[in-house]
Structure formats: C-alpha cells, structure tokens
C-alpha cells in the first residue's frame, strides 16, 4: 500500500513538473529543445560553423589513419601526408575567418577581377615549365612544399561572380542571363578538360547549372542545356582510355577483378569488413596497399571499415544537416545575391559529396571527385572552408540575425572572433516616373530642323542596351544596396 501511495505521489510530482514546464513555456523533450534552439537568430551561423569544424576534424583523423602506411612506405614518416593536410586545414581556417569578415560590397566589386585571375591561372597551369604534372595530368602549381590546384579555386570564383551577375540582372532578358555567364563557364570547363580533369569539369558543370536554375532560367531551356551537358560528359567519359575503362568497369562489375574493377571491388570489401560498429580507429586492413587512394578518393570506404555503419551515417547526417542549413539560409536571405550564392554553393558541395559516396558504394562510376572537407587534398580543403565561411557570413546577414547583432546580442562565438556587424540590405527603389505637367496653352512654333548628326546623337537608347550597359560583367560599379550599420550599445545574451 505504501509503495502504491509513493508511486502515486511520484506521478503527481512528475505531472506537476511537466505542467509547470508547459505553463512556463519551457520545452520538455529533445525535439522541442532543438526547435527552440533553431528559433534563435544566429542558429544558422552556429550550424555552419559546427558542421565545418566536425567534418574537418573527422577528415584530419581519417587522413592520418588512412595515409600512415603509404606515407611511411614512401618517405619514411607516417605523418608526412597528415602534416601537409593539417597545414592546409590551418590555411583554410584563416580563409574561413577572412570570408566571415569580408564585406559584401567588397566581395561583389572584386568578383569579376578575381574570376578573371583564376581563369588566367587555368591557362598558365597548362604551360610546360609552369604547371606541374602529377599522375599524368598538369593541374598544379608547386610552391615550395605546397601544391595549389587552380581548378579548385575557379569553382568558388565562378559561384561568387555568377551569383553577383545574375542578382544584378534580375528581370532582364534571357540573353542577358545567358551571356556572358554561359560562355565563361564553358571556357572554364574547356580549360579544365585540357588538363585533363573530368571530375572537376563535372563539378563546374554542376555549379553552372545550379546558377542558371536558381537564376530563373526557363525550364525548357534549362532541360535542353542539361541534356546537352550530359551528352558532352558522356562523350568525354568515353573519349580517353582510362575514363572509358572506368565506365566499362561500372557496367561490368564482374569483369577483370584484378584490373579495372580492382579499386571499386576493394572499396566494397572494405565497407563490408567494417560491419555495424567498425574494426576500430586505425585498424583498417585495406589501407595496407589493398585499396589505392584510400586517403583521398576512397576515404569513405576507410571510414566504413574503421568506424562502421555508424561512422558512415554520421557523415551522411552532417551532410543532411548542411543541406538543411544551406536551404534555410537561402530562404531567409532577403538579398538576391546571398540567395543565389548560398543555394548554388550548397548544391555544389552536396552534389560532390554524393558523387564521391556514390562511386565508393558502387552506385556510380568512379570519377575521382573528393569528399569535401574529409578527403586528402590541400587545395580542395582550403577552398571549401573558404566557401563555408562565405555561407556562414550569409547566415549572419539574415534579417533576424542582423537585428540581434545590431542590438548587441553577439553571442560568445561572435565576440570571440570579433566579427563586425553585418551590412543591412535595402532593396533598390523602383525608378520614379516624372509627374505629369499641367497643360498650358502656348503659341505653336514651327519645329526646328536638326542636322542628322544631332538626331543620331539624341536618339533614345533601347531598353536592352541601357540595361546591359548598367550591368556590365567587367565593371565593379553595379548597384549594391548595402550600407554599414553601427552597433547599438546594450546588453543581451544572443546566440
């Protein structure tokens, strides 16, 4: 009887506590707490910073584990590849911080000059004696112990310049949307194909198609361009011997298990060996020269072998959370430039990750695209972190975040990084029409005859010509309605 009375009392206490929580407005379970946290002004910013940090740390740990055997066999030190990756991670952290502090006005003004420099770098890397050859491809600039791949840089510069161009030409004619973005994108793809580098060409094609889609290209024309791009990619995949071998191996997985199908087969064995829980960190068998490029293209297989199915699901969960955060930032942004930029960058990073995971698990042909922030590759790591910094900066430009930061609710992370208050976006006002003048009767005068030269000089410009002149791709004088804001003095415990 005492036990039942005690249980009744406990239930009453629990019911009373839950009632008090509901009456006080406090969330009473994990989902509600996470939803309440997402409602905070700077939740998107913290999500992007957390995802970038977790993926980078996971990548460094797995690169150390996957590359130690190959590095020791090649140079005598098991940490050589890891140290190089850690150096680029530090460089990427600096780039992330710089991207957070870059004003949008500066980013948009210099988008085309920096894109032009990246295209020039793609030309220079093809010149013998300037570009370095690794693995039969001329893709790198060797600067001391570091190797820089300009094709990785051009992904970001194309996104920023393309978003700036399309945001400046909203409501323009179809020709103004396609030119000069599509010719510039095709030129970049051609230069990357000449390296040769089909995987990066595919990534650039994804960037270009995402820009056109989010820029408002008509569906019929978008589908036509997409089909043309797929046909061109198929022709390129079947044109070279090693690329056609990869396609043939994908459609015939049982043929030549010790030749063209060896790498894909070993990746599946590695994933199967991990099971649910994995063999343990550092306990991979495939990295002992059984799986080529285990620290680079096929690092997801090593994650599955050492961390198991749960480790793979952790990577997929972080990618899904990144997709959610990117879409959330794009939908909440009032600036068309930030909407285009964030949506395109999210599409590029997610598509590249899905392609990498797809060919590791055997759903796609092997292309060589890296897993963002996780695979070994210095240029890719640093440039992707810079892109994450731009997305995080876009998150701080959400209207609610701007209001909170303007009110002094910085939060611990913003105060620690000493980030400036973001600029306020004010949409450009439509041109005012002149008020009609009152008609007054005036004596009629004979019209004056003007010489032909004057008439040609005073001829009104067409609408397309005037809009094109006001949004030239090479001029940094676009209308950019951003103005800096001074921080208000006041307390607040922001996010």
Tab-separated table of C-alpha atoms in Angstrom:
chain	number	residue	atom	x	y	z
A	1	UNK	CA	0.000	0.000	0.000
A	2	UNK	CA	2.882	2.304	0.817
A	3	UNK	CA	4.532	1.581	-2.490
A	4	UNK	CA	1.392	2.369	-4.441
A	5	UNK	CA	0.904	5.568	-2.471
A	6	UNK	CA	4.538	6.523	-3.154
A	7	UNK	CA	4.153	5.830	-6.845
A	8	UNK	CA	1.011	7.949	-6.906
A	9	UNK	CA	2.871	10.762	-5.195
A	10	UNK	CA	5.768	10.462	-7.677
A	11	UNK	CA	3.387	10.604	-10.618
A	12	UNK	CA	1.742	13.658	-9.123
A	13	UNK	CA	5.150	15.319	-8.732
A	14	UNK	CA	6.102	14.458	-12.320
A	15	UNK	CA	2.743	15.667	-13.624
A	16	UNK	CA	3.097	18.858	-11.663
A	17	UNK	CA	6.638	19.406	-13.013
A	18	UNK	CA	5.531	18.858	-16.602
A	19	UNK	CA	2.568	21.181	-16.048
A	20	UNK	CA	4.903	23.839	-14.675
A	21	UNK	CA	7.206	23.410	-17.694
A	22	UNK	CA	4.296	23.799	-20.085
A	23	UNK	CA	2.954	26.789	-18.205
A	24	UNK	CA	6.389	28.416	-18.136
A	25	UNK	CA	6.924	27.779	-21.848
A	26	UNK	CA	9.988	25.557	-21.382
A	27	UNK	CA	10.441	22.701	-23.921
A	28	UNK	CA	10.041	19.280	-22.308
A	29	UNK	CA	11.719	16.988	-24.843
A	30	UNK	CA	14.759	16.970	-27.117
A	31	UNK	CA	12.896	17.802	-30.332
A	32	UNK	CA	11.257	20.833	-28.800
A	33	UNK	CA	14.563	21.971	-27.356
A	34	UNK	CA	16.265	21.682	-30.731
A	35	UNK	CA	13.372	23.517	-32.352
A	36	UNK	CA	13.621	26.254	-29.753
A	37	UNK	CA	17.355	26.493	-30.392
A	38	UNK	CA	16.757	26.763	-34.148
A	39	UNK	CA	14.440	29.695	-33.498
A	40	UNK	CA	17.352	31.751	-32.190
A	41	UNK	CA	18.681	34.483	-34.510
A	42	UNK	CA	22.167	33.035	-35.087
A	43	UNK	CA	21.263	29.331	-35.212
A	44	UNK	CA	22.125	29.011	-38.921
A	45	UNK	CA	25.529	30.582	-38.341
A	46	UNK	CA	26.343	28.192	-35.496
A	47	UNK	CA	25.159	25.225	-37.572
A	48	UNK	CA	27.520	26.042	-40.430
A	49	UNK	CA	30.477	26.609	-38.083
A	50	UNK	CA	29.785	23.348	-36.242
A	51	UNK	CA	29.400	21.274	-39.418
A	52	UNK	CA	32.593	22.700	-40.934
A	53	UNK	CA	34.529	22.023	-37.733
A	54	UNK	CA	33.277	18.449	-37.296
A	55	UNK	CA	33.886	17.453	-40.916
A	56	UNK	CA	37.370	18.997	-40.913
A	57	UNK	CA	38.382	17.269	-37.668
A	58	UNK	CA	36.968	13.962	-38.889
A	59	UNK	CA	38.850	14.393	-42.154
A	60	UNK	CA	42.167	15.068	-40.400
A	61	UNK	CA	41.757	11.997	-38.191
A	62	UNK	CA	40.849	9.730	-41.090
A	63	UNK	CA	43.601	11.099	-43.356
A	64	UNK	CA	46.123	10.315	-40.614
A	65	UNK	CA	44.762	6.808	-40.270
A	66	UNK	CA	44.408	6.071	-43.996
A	67	UNK	CA	47.685	7.628	-45.202
A	68	UNK	CA	50.084	6.490	-42.482
A	69	UNK	CA	51.070	3.212	-44.161
A	70	UNK	CA	51.564	4.726	-47.619
A	71	UNK	CA	53.420	7.740	-46.220
A	72	UNK	CA	55.756	5.530	-44.176
A	73	UNK	CA	56.442	3.285	-47.159
A	74	UNK	CA	57.093	6.244	-49.444
A	75	UNK	CA	59.038	8.721	-47.349
A	76	UNK	CA	59.854	7.114	-44.038
A	77	UNK	CA	57.457	9.248	-41.946
A	78	UNK	CA	53.926	8.138	-41.227
A	79	UNK	CA	52.854	11.746	-40.611
A	80	UNK	CA	54.041	13.434	-43.823
A	81	UNK	CA	50.671	13.476	-45.626
A	82	UNK	CA	48.850	14.291	-42.409
A	83	UNK	CA	51.114	17.275	-41.714
A	84	UNK	CA	50.501	18.601	-45.213
A	85	UNK	CA	46.748	18.207	-44.745
A	86	UNK	CA	46.946	19.914	-41.337
A	87	UNK	CA	48.809	22.860	-42.892
A	88	UNK	CA	46.066	23.338	-45.455
A	89	UNK	CA	43.453	22.958	-42.708
A	90	UNK	CA	45.104	25.825	-40.833
A	91	UNK	CA	45.195	27.848	-44.059
A	92	UNK	CA	41.529	27.018	-44.616
A	93	UNK	CA	40.662	28.158	-41.083
A	94	UNK	CA	42.274	31.518	-41.859
A	95	UNK	CA	40.342	31.655	-45.149
A	96	UNK	CA	37.127	30.840	-43.255
A	97	UNK	CA	37.749	33.746	-40.886
A	98	UNK	CA	38.634	36.115	-43.734
A	99	UNK	CA	35.409	35.161	-45.533
A	100	UNK	CA	33.448	35.978	-42.384
A	101	UNK	CA	34.944	39.466	-42.250
A	102	UNK	CA	34.686	40.295	-45.953
A	103	UNK	CA	32.057	42.974	-46.627
A	104	UNK	CA	29.541	42.021	-49.273
A	105	UNK	CA	30.282	45.195	-51.181
A	106	UNK	CA	33.950	44.199	-51.483
A	107	UNK	CA	33.033	40.619	-52.395
A	108	UNK	CA	30.769	41.767	-55.215
A	109	UNK	CA	33.025	44.510	-56.535
A	110	UNK	CA	36.004	42.191	-56.907
A	111	UNK	CA	34.104	39.101	-58.059
A	112	UNK	CA	34.881	39.516	-61.759
A	113	UNK	CA	38.583	40.533	-61.400
A	114	UNK	CA	39.249	37.550	-59.134
A	115	UNK	CA	37.364	35.249	-61.505
A	116	UNK	CA	39.492	36.552	-64.388
A	117	UNK	CA	42.670	35.858	-62.390
A	118	UNK	CA	41.516	32.288	-61.700
A	119	UNK	CA	40.845	31.740	-65.428
A	120	UNK	CA	44.315	33.092	-66.208
A	121	UNK	CA	45.738	30.617	-63.689
A	122	UNK	CA	43.972	27.798	-65.546
A	123	UNK	CA	45.728	28.925	-68.723
A	124	UNK	CA	49.125	29.211	-67.056
A	125	UNK	CA	48.944	25.768	-65.461
A	126	UNK	CA	48.755	24.205	-68.943
A	127	UNK	CA	52.076	25.758	-69.995
A	128	UNK	CA	55.042	23.357	-69.643
A	129	UNK	CA	57.525	24.598	-67.097
A	130	UNK	CA	54.871	26.470	-65.101
A	131	UNK	CA	52.326	23.801	-64.276
A	132	UNK	CA	53.441	20.563	-62.635
A	133	UNK	CA	52.449	17.078	-63.756
A	134	UNK	CA	51.236	14.569	-61.176
A	135	UNK	CA	49.599	11.315	-62.162
A	136	UNK	CA	49.712	12.146	-65.864
A	137	UNK	CA	47.781	15.441	-65.527
A	138	UNK	CA	49.053	19.020	-65.499
A	139	UNK	CA	46.894	20.581	-62.777
A	140	UNK	CA	49.122	22.000	-60.046
A	141	UNK	CA	51.381	24.903	-59.167
A	142	UNK	CA	54.176	23.695	-56.901
A	143	UNK	CA	55.088	26.434	-54.412
A	144	UNK	CA	57.674	25.015	-52.050
A	145	UNK	CA	56.199	22.079	-50.133
A	146	UNK	CA	52.646	23.067	-51.124
A	147	UNK	CA	50.742	22.267	-54.320
A	148	UNK	CA	47.890	24.528	-55.397
A	149	UNK	CA	45.246	23.392	-57.876
A	150	UNK	CA	43.677	26.398	-59.674
A	151	UNK	CA	40.702	24.344	-60.838
A	152	UNK	CA	39.574	24.192	-57.199
A	153	UNK	CA	39.801	27.965	-56.886
A	154	UNK	CA	37.750	28.604	-60.016
A	155	UNK	CA	34.758	26.773	-58.512
A	156	UNK	CA	34.369	29.441	-55.834
A	157	UNK	CA	35.132	32.388	-58.107
A	158	UNK	CA	32.546	31.175	-60.647
A	159	UNK	CA	29.918	30.858	-57.905
A	160	UNK	CA	30.547	34.335	-56.484
A	161	UNK	CA	30.759	36.108	-59.846
A	162	UNK	CA	27.810	34.197	-61.308
A	163	UNK	CA	25.602	34.966	-58.307
A	164	UNK	CA	26.610	38.630	-58.477
A	165	UNK	CA	25.918	38.815	-62.200
A	166	UNK	CA	22.504	37.134	-62.031
A	167	UNK	CA	21.443	39.129	-58.966
A	168	UNK	CA	22.303	42.343	-60.800
A	169	UNK	CA	20.327	41.289	-63.885
A	170	UNK	CA	17.086	40.218	-62.259
A	171	UNK	CA	14.177	40.680	-64.623
A	172	UNK	CA	16.473	41.113	-67.599
A	173	UNK	CA	16.086	39.472	-70.991
A	174	UNK	CA	17.086	35.857	-71.499
A	175	UNK	CA	20.161	36.870	-73.471
A	176	UNK	CA	21.396	38.979	-70.553
A	177	UNK	CA	21.080	35.941	-68.259
A	178	UNK	CA	22.965	33.559	-70.538
A	179	UNK	CA	25.673	35.989	-71.697
A	180	UNK	CA	28.412	36.180	-70.503
A	181	UNK	CA	27.830	33.549	-67.800
A	182	UNK	CA	27.417	30.509	-70.053
A	183	UNK	CA	30.360	31.319	-72.397
A	184	UNK	CA	32.606	31.950	-69.389
A	185	UNK	CA	31.511	28.684	-67.765
A	186	UNK	CA	32.120	26.729	-70.965
A	187	UNK	CA	35.571	28.298	-71.323
A	188	UNK	CA	36.481	27.252	-67.794
A	189	UNK	CA	35.232	23.712	-68.410
A	190	UNK	CA	37.290	23.503	-71.622
A	191	UNK	CA	40.463	24.603	-69.840
A	192	UNK	CA	39.917	22.015	-67.095
A	193	UNK	CA	39.281	19.270	-69.677
A	194	UNK	CA	42.651	20.059	-71.272
A	195	UNK	CA	44.484	19.294	-68.007
A	196	UNK	CA	42.777	16.638	-68.176
A	197	UNK	CA	40.391	16.592	-65.192
A	198	UNK	CA	36.914	15.260	-65.944
A	199	UNK	CA	35.830	15.109	-62.288
A	200	UNK	CA	36.385	18.840	-61.730
A	201	UNK	CA	34.695	19.524	-65.066
A	202	UNK	CA	31.612	17.722	-63.740
A	203	UNK	CA	31.728	19.847	-60.572
A	204	UNK	CA	31.966	23.036	-62.634
A	205	UNK	CA	29.042	21.875	-64.757
A	206	UNK	CA	27.007	21.381	-61.571
A	207	UNK	CA	27.907	24.912	-60.451
A	208	UNK	CA	26.882	26.396	-63.804
A	209	UNK	CA	23.584	24.513	-63.918
A	210	UNK	CA	22.772	25.491	-60.318
A	211	UNK	CA	23.412	29.150	-61.113
A	212	UNK	CA	21.112	29.001	-64.128
A	213	UNK	CA	18.390	27.146	-62.239
A	214	UNK	CA	18.325	29.438	-59.220
A	215	UNK	CA	18.808	32.432	-61.505
A	216	UNK	CA	15.406	31.814	-63.065
A	217	UNK	CA	16.222	30.178	-66.404
A	218	UNK	CA	13.090	28.815	-68.131
A	219	UNK	CA	12.552	25.109	-67.532
A	220	UNK	CA	12.579	24.095	-71.197
A	221	UNK	CA	15.847	25.844	-71.901
A	222	UNK	CA	17.339	24.516	-68.650
A	223	UNK	CA	16.419	20.941	-69.590
A	224	UNK	CA	17.934	21.448	-73.045
A	225	UNK	CA	21.206	22.724	-71.592
A	226	UNK	CA	21.211	19.899	-69.032
A	227	UNK	CA	20.751	17.222	-71.702
A	228	UNK	CA	23.495	18.801	-73.805
A	229	UNK	CA	25.829	18.790	-70.816
A	230	UNK	CA	25.096	15.142	-70.055
A	231	UNK	CA	25.793	14.178	-73.668
A	232	UNK	CA	29.067	16.123	-73.621
A	233	UNK	CA	30.082	14.474	-70.339
A	234	UNK	CA	29.310	11.030	-71.796
A	235	UNK	CA	31.417	11.761	-74.866
A	236	UNK	CA	34.306	12.930	-72.693
A	237	UNK	CA	33.964	9.871	-70.454
A	238	UNK	CA	34.280	7.559	-73.449
A	239	UNK	CA	36.959	9.527	-75.301
A	240	UNK	CA	40.015	8.649	-73.192
A	241	UNK	CA	41.200	5.134	-72.441
A	242	UNK	CA	41.267	5.303	-68.639
A	243	UNK	CA	37.886	7.070	-68.472
A	244	UNK	CA	36.203	4.569	-70.782
A	245	UNK	CA	37.706	1.762	-68.687
A	246	UNK	CA	36.001	3.181	-65.593
A	247	UNK	CA	32.634	3.325	-67.349
A	248	UNK	CA	33.080	-0.184	-68.704
A	249	UNK	CA	34.029	-1.443	-65.237
A	250	UNK	CA	30.887	0.094	-63.762
A	251	UNK	CA	28.557	-1.663	-66.219
A	252	UNK	CA	30.524	-4.937	-65.967
A	253	UNK	CA	31.453	-5.259	-62.257
A	254	UNK	CA	32.388	-8.924	-62.588
A	255	UNK	CA	34.956	-8.449	-65.338
A	256	UNK	CA	38.696	-8.091	-64.688
A	257	UNK	CA	38.631	-8.131	-60.845
A	258	UNK	CA	42.396	-7.589	-60.708
A	259	UNK	CA	42.390	-4.784	-63.279
A	260	UNK	CA	39.896	-2.003	-63.907
A	261	UNK	CA	37.456	-3.358	-61.301
A	262	UNK	CA	40.068	-3.828	-58.596
A	263	UNK	CA	39.658	-0.466	-56.832
A	264	UNK	CA	35.853	-0.486	-56.757
A	265	UNK	CA	35.799	-4.118	-55.580
A	266	UNK	CA	38.284	-3.444	-52.769
A	267	UNK	CA	36.204	-0.458	-51.618
A	268	UNK	CA	33.150	-2.698	-51.235
A	269	UNK	CA	35.199	-5.287	-49.347
A	270	UNK	CA	36.417	-2.552	-47.024
A	271	UNK	CA	32.879	-1.343	-46.319
A	272	UNK	CA	31.667	-4.894	-45.711
A	273	UNK	CA	34.561	-5.582	-43.357
A	274	UNK	CA	33.507	-2.715	-41.081
A	275	UNK	CA	30.054	-4.030	-40.286
A	276	UNK	CA	27.899	-2.020	-37.906
A	277	UNK	CA	30.472	-0.910	-35.336
A	278	UNK	CA	33.675	-0.983	-37.397
A	279	UNK	CA	37.032	-2.575	-36.741
A	280	UNK	CA	38.218	0.376	-34.684
A	281	UNK	CA	40.047	3.587	-35.458
A	282	UNK	CA	43.379	2.851	-37.142
A	283	UNK	CA	42.587	-0.870	-37.612
A	284	UNK	CA	41.840	-0.827	-41.340
A	285	UNK	CA	43.220	-3.650	-43.454
A	286	UNK	CA	42.530	-2.047	-46.820
A	287	UNK	CA	44.996	0.797	-46.236
A	288	UNK	CA	47.864	-1.706	-46.268
A	289	UNK	CA	48.218	-1.268	-50.054
A	290	UNK	CA	44.995	-3.159	-50.788
A	291	UNK	CA	42.906	-0.069	-51.654
A	292	UNK	CA	44.619	2.556	-53.862
A	293	UNK	CA	43.940	6.215	-52.971
A	294	UNK	CA	42.443	5.156	-49.672
A	295	UNK	CA	43.247	8.547	-48.093
A	296	UNK	CA	41.837	10.546	-50.994
A	297	UNK	CA	39.082	9.394	-53.347
A	298	UNK	CA	38.098	6.326	-51.296
A	299	UNK	CA	38.387	7.637	-47.751
A	300	UNK	CA	34.681	6.952	-47.213
A	301	UNK	CA	35.483	3.230	-47.526
A	302	UNK	CA	38.083	3.559	-44.747
A	303	UNK	CA	35.519	5.377	-42.604
A	304	UNK	CA	33.120	2.480	-43.126
A	305	UNK	CA	35.783	-0.086	-42.286
A	306	UNK	CA	37.148	1.583	-39.148
A	307	UNK	CA	34.036	3.337	-37.804
A	308	UNK	CA	31.452	1.022	-39.310
A	309	UNK	CA	27.961	1.770	-40.490
A	310	UNK	CA	27.538	4.265	-37.660
A	311	UNK	CA	30.529	6.291	-38.868
A	312	UNK	CA	29.122	6.407	-42.388
A	313	UNK	CA	25.757	7.514	-41.037
A	314	UNK	CA	27.494	10.260	-39.064
A	315	UNK	CA	28.981	11.653	-42.284
A	316	UNK	CA	25.615	11.432	-44.054
A	317	UNK	CA	23.868	13.091	-41.102
A	318	UNK	CA	26.318	16.001	-41.160
A	319	UNK	CA	25.766	16.406	-44.912
A	320	UNK	CA	21.983	16.323	-44.447
A	321	UNK	CA	22.274	18.943	-41.699
A	322	UNK	CA	24.387	21.064	-44.030
A	323	UNK	CA	21.727	20.825	-46.752
A	324	UNK	CA	19.095	21.922	-44.241
A	325	UNK	CA	21.225	24.834	-43.037
A	326	UNK	CA	22.069	25.960	-46.570
A	327	UNK	CA	18.440	25.896	-47.714
A	328	UNK	CA	17.391	27.658	-44.510
A	329	UNK	CA	19.905	30.463	-45.099
A	330	UNK	CA	18.912	30.829	-48.751
A	331	UNK	CA	15.204	31.048	-47.898
A	332	UNK	CA	15.739	33.512	-45.078
A	333	UNK	CA	18.036	35.839	-47.011
A	334	UNK	CA	16.409	38.956	-48.432
A	335	UNK	CA	19.407	39.779	-50.611
A	336	UNK	CA	19.103	38.065	-54.047
A	337	UNK	CA	22.892	37.805	-54.258
A	338	UNK	CA	23.106	35.846	-50.997
A	339	UNK	CA	20.172	33.632	-52.008
A	340	UNK	CA	21.866	32.674	-55.289
A	341	UNK	CA	25.267	32.289	-53.674
A	342	UNK	CA	24.121	30.103	-50.777
A	343	UNK	CA	21.838	27.886	-52.858
A	344	UNK	CA	24.500	27.298	-55.524
A	345	UNK	CA	27.278	26.600	-53.005
A	346	UNK	CA	25.051	24.163	-51.099
A	347	UNK	CA	24.192	22.360	-54.331
A	348	UNK	CA	27.831	22.101	-55.388
A	349	UNK	CA	29.181	20.774	-52.064
A	350	UNK	CA	26.301	18.341	-51.582
A	351	UNK	CA	26.422	17.019	-55.153
A	352	UNK	CA	30.179	16.498	-54.962
A	353	UNK	CA	29.825	14.591	-51.682
A	354	UNK	CA	27.019	12.408	-53.040
A	355	UNK	CA	29.003	11.596	-56.193
A	356	UNK	CA	32.014	10.567	-54.092
A	357	UNK	CA	29.930	8.391	-51.785
A	358	UNK	CA	28.006	7.032	-54.784
A	359	UNK	CA	31.046	5.613	-56.565
A	360	UNK	CA	32.553	4.289	-53.322
A	361	UNK	CA	29.451	2.199	-52.619
A	362	UNK	CA	29.132	1.188	-56.286
A	363	UNK	CA	26.143	3.270	-57.374
A	364	UNK	CA	28.108	5.473	-59.813
A	365	UNK	CA	31.201	5.103	-61.998
A	366	UNK	CA	34.470	6.180	-60.423
A	367	UNK	CA	35.042	9.851	-61.231
A	368	UNK	CA	37.709	10.979	-58.768
A	369	UNK	CA	35.694	13.709	-57.034
A	370	UNK	CA	36.788	14.147	-53.432
A	371	UNK	CA	34.630	14.072	-50.318
A	372	UNK	CA	34.511	17.745	-49.234
A	373	UNK	CA	36.494	18.561	-46.066
A	374	UNK	CA	37.234	14.870	-45.470
A	375	UNK	CA	39.374	13.571	-48.338
A	376	UNK	CA	43.066	14.395	-48.523
A	377	UNK	CA	43.684	17.338	-50.810
A	378	UNK	CA	45.063	20.651	-49.647
A	379	UNK	CA	43.601	22.993	-52.260
A	380	UNK	CA	40.163	21.408	-52.012
A	381	UNK	CA	40.154	21.626	-48.209
A	382	UNK	CA	41.214	25.277	-48.028
A	383	UNK	CA	38.874	26.430	-50.797
A	384	UNK	CA	35.902	24.521	-49.388
A	385	UNK	CA	36.497	26.051	-45.959
A	386	UNK	CA	36.555	29.488	-47.592
A	387	UNK	CA	33.199	28.687	-49.194
A	388	UNK	CA	31.834	27.575	-45.834
A	389	UNK	CA	32.979	30.921	-44.440
A	390	UNK	CA	31.011	32.778	-47.107
A	391	UNK	CA	27.918	30.702	-46.300
A	392	UNK	CA	28.393	31.457	-42.591
A	393	UNK	CA	28.657	35.146	-43.450
A	394	UNK	CA	25.380	34.861	-45.354
A	395	UNK	CA	23.826	33.324	-42.240
A	396	UNK	CA	24.844	36.415	-40.252
A	397	UNK	CA	23.031	38.565	-42.843
A	398	UNK	CA	19.632	37.028	-42.152
A	399	UNK	CA	17.202	39.777	-41.078
A	400	UNK	CA	16.727	38.329	-37.590
A	401	UNK	CA	20.478	37.887	-37.163
A	402	UNK	CA	21.163	41.460	-38.291
A	403	UNK	CA	18.599	42.785	-35.809
A	404	UNK	CA	20.105	40.748	-32.978
A	405	UNK	CA	23.670	41.769	-33.806
A	406	UNK	CA	22.641	45.382	-34.184
A	407	UNK	CA	21.079	45.215	-30.716
A	408	UNK	CA	24.339	43.904	-29.259
A	409	UNK	CA	23.322	40.235	-28.950
A	410	UNK	CA	26.547	38.916	-30.436
A	411	UNK	CA	26.860	35.606	-28.685
A	412	UNK	CA	30.062	34.070	-27.402
A	413	UNK	CA	31.419	32.943	-30.762
A	414	UNK	CA	30.921	36.307	-32.479
A	415	UNK	CA	32.518	38.131	-29.547
A	416	UNK	CA	35.415	35.682	-29.545
A	417	UNK	CA	36.052	36.162	-33.266
A	418	UNK	CA	35.415	39.942	-33.053
A	419	UNK	CA	33.250	39.875	-36.148
A	420	UNK	CA	31.851	43.155	-37.492
A	421	UNK	CA	28.155	43.911	-37.603
A	422	UNK	CA	26.786	42.734	-40.982
A	423	UNK	CA	25.550	45.204	-43.547
A	424	UNK	CA	21.852	45.920	-43.853
A	425	UNK	CA	20.245	45.145	-47.189
A	426	UNK	CA	17.790	47.692	-48.513
A	427	UNK	CA	16.072	46.725	-51.767
A	428	UNK	CA	16.583	49.251	-54.543
A	429	UNK	CA	13.630	51.519	-55.047
A	430	UNK	CA	11.970	51.443	-58.470
A	431	UNK	CA	12.635	54.443	-60.697
A	432	UNK	CA	10.200	57.237	-60.149
A	433	UNK	CA	8.093	58.416	-63.034
A	434	UNK	CA	8.008	62.159	-63.571
A	435	UNK	CA	4.759	63.778	-62.523
A	436	UNK	CA	2.588	64.910	-65.409
A	437	UNK	CA	2.809	68.599	-66.027
A	438	UNK	CA	-0.241	70.763	-66.316
A	439	UNK	CA	-1.043	71.620	-69.864
A	440	UNK	CA	-0.740	75.290	-70.661
A	441	UNK	CA	-1.662	76.801	-73.894
A	442	UNK	CA	1.394	78.112	-75.667
A	443	UNK	CA	1.694	79.595	-79.064
A	444	UNK	CA	2.634	76.973	-81.551
A	445	UNK	CA	6.085	77.271	-83.011
A	446	UNK	CA	7.388	75.791	-86.133
A	447	UNK	CA	9.510	72.697	-85.414
A	448	UNK	CA	13.180	73.240	-85.749
A	449	UNK	CA	15.070	71.072	-88.117
A	450	UNK	CA	18.071	69.353	-86.623
A	451	UNK	CA	21.001	68.078	-88.575
A	452	UNK	CA	21.262	64.293	-88.952
A	453	UNK	CA	24.269	64.146	-86.623
A	454	UNK	CA	22.296	65.729	-83.764
A	455	UNK	CA	19.388	63.379	-84.311
A	456	UNK	CA	21.666	60.365	-84.164
A	457	UNK	CA	23.274	61.678	-81.013
A	458	UNK	CA	19.935	62.327	-79.277
A	459	UNK	CA	18.299	59.071	-80.317
A	460	UNK	CA	16.996	57.271	-77.199
A	461	UNK	CA	18.696	54.039	-76.192
A	462	UNK	CA	16.795	50.811	-76.373
A	463	UNK	CA	15.785	49.106	-73.150
A	464	UNK	CA	18.092	46.172	-73.678
A	465	UNK	CA	21.086	48.383	-74.417
A	466	UNK	CA	20.585	50.544	-71.346
A	467	UNK	CA	20.118	47.540	-69.023
A	468	UNK	CA	23.167	45.829	-70.463
A	469	UNK	CA	25.286	48.918	-70.007
A	470	UNK	CA	24.200	49.259	-66.397
A	471	UNK	CA	25.153	45.647	-65.596
A	472	UNK	CA	28.349	45.017	-67.463
A	473	UNK	CA	30.127	41.913	-66.282
A	474	UNK	CA	33.527	43.556	-66.132
A	475	UNK	CA	32.625	46.730	-64.260
A	476	UNK	CA	32.570	46.764	-60.432
A	477	UNK	CA	30.000	49.599	-60.349
A	478	UNK	CA	26.810	47.584	-60.008
A	479	UNK	CA	24.056	48.896	-57.766
A	480	UNK	CA	24.846	47.218	-54.462
A	481	UNK	CA	22.303	48.344	-51.852
A	482	UNK	CA	24.292	47.565	-48.720
A	483	UNK	CA	25.112	50.053	-46.051
A	484	UNK	CA	27.197	49.511	-42.901
A	485	UNK	CA	25.472	49.697	-39.543
A	486	UNK	CA	26.839	50.894	-36.255
A	487	UNK	CA	26.389	48.614	-33.277
A	488	UNK	CA	23.935	49.721	-30.653
A	489	UNK	CA	25.055	49.798	-27.110
A	490	UNK	CA	23.053	47.487	-24.945
A	491	UNK	CA	23.052	44.130	-23.292
A	492	UNK	CA	21.645	40.854	-24.435
A	493	UNK	CA	22.634	37.240	-24.363
A	494	UNK	CA	22.311	36.377	-28.025
A	495	UNK	CA	23.026	33.059	-29.537
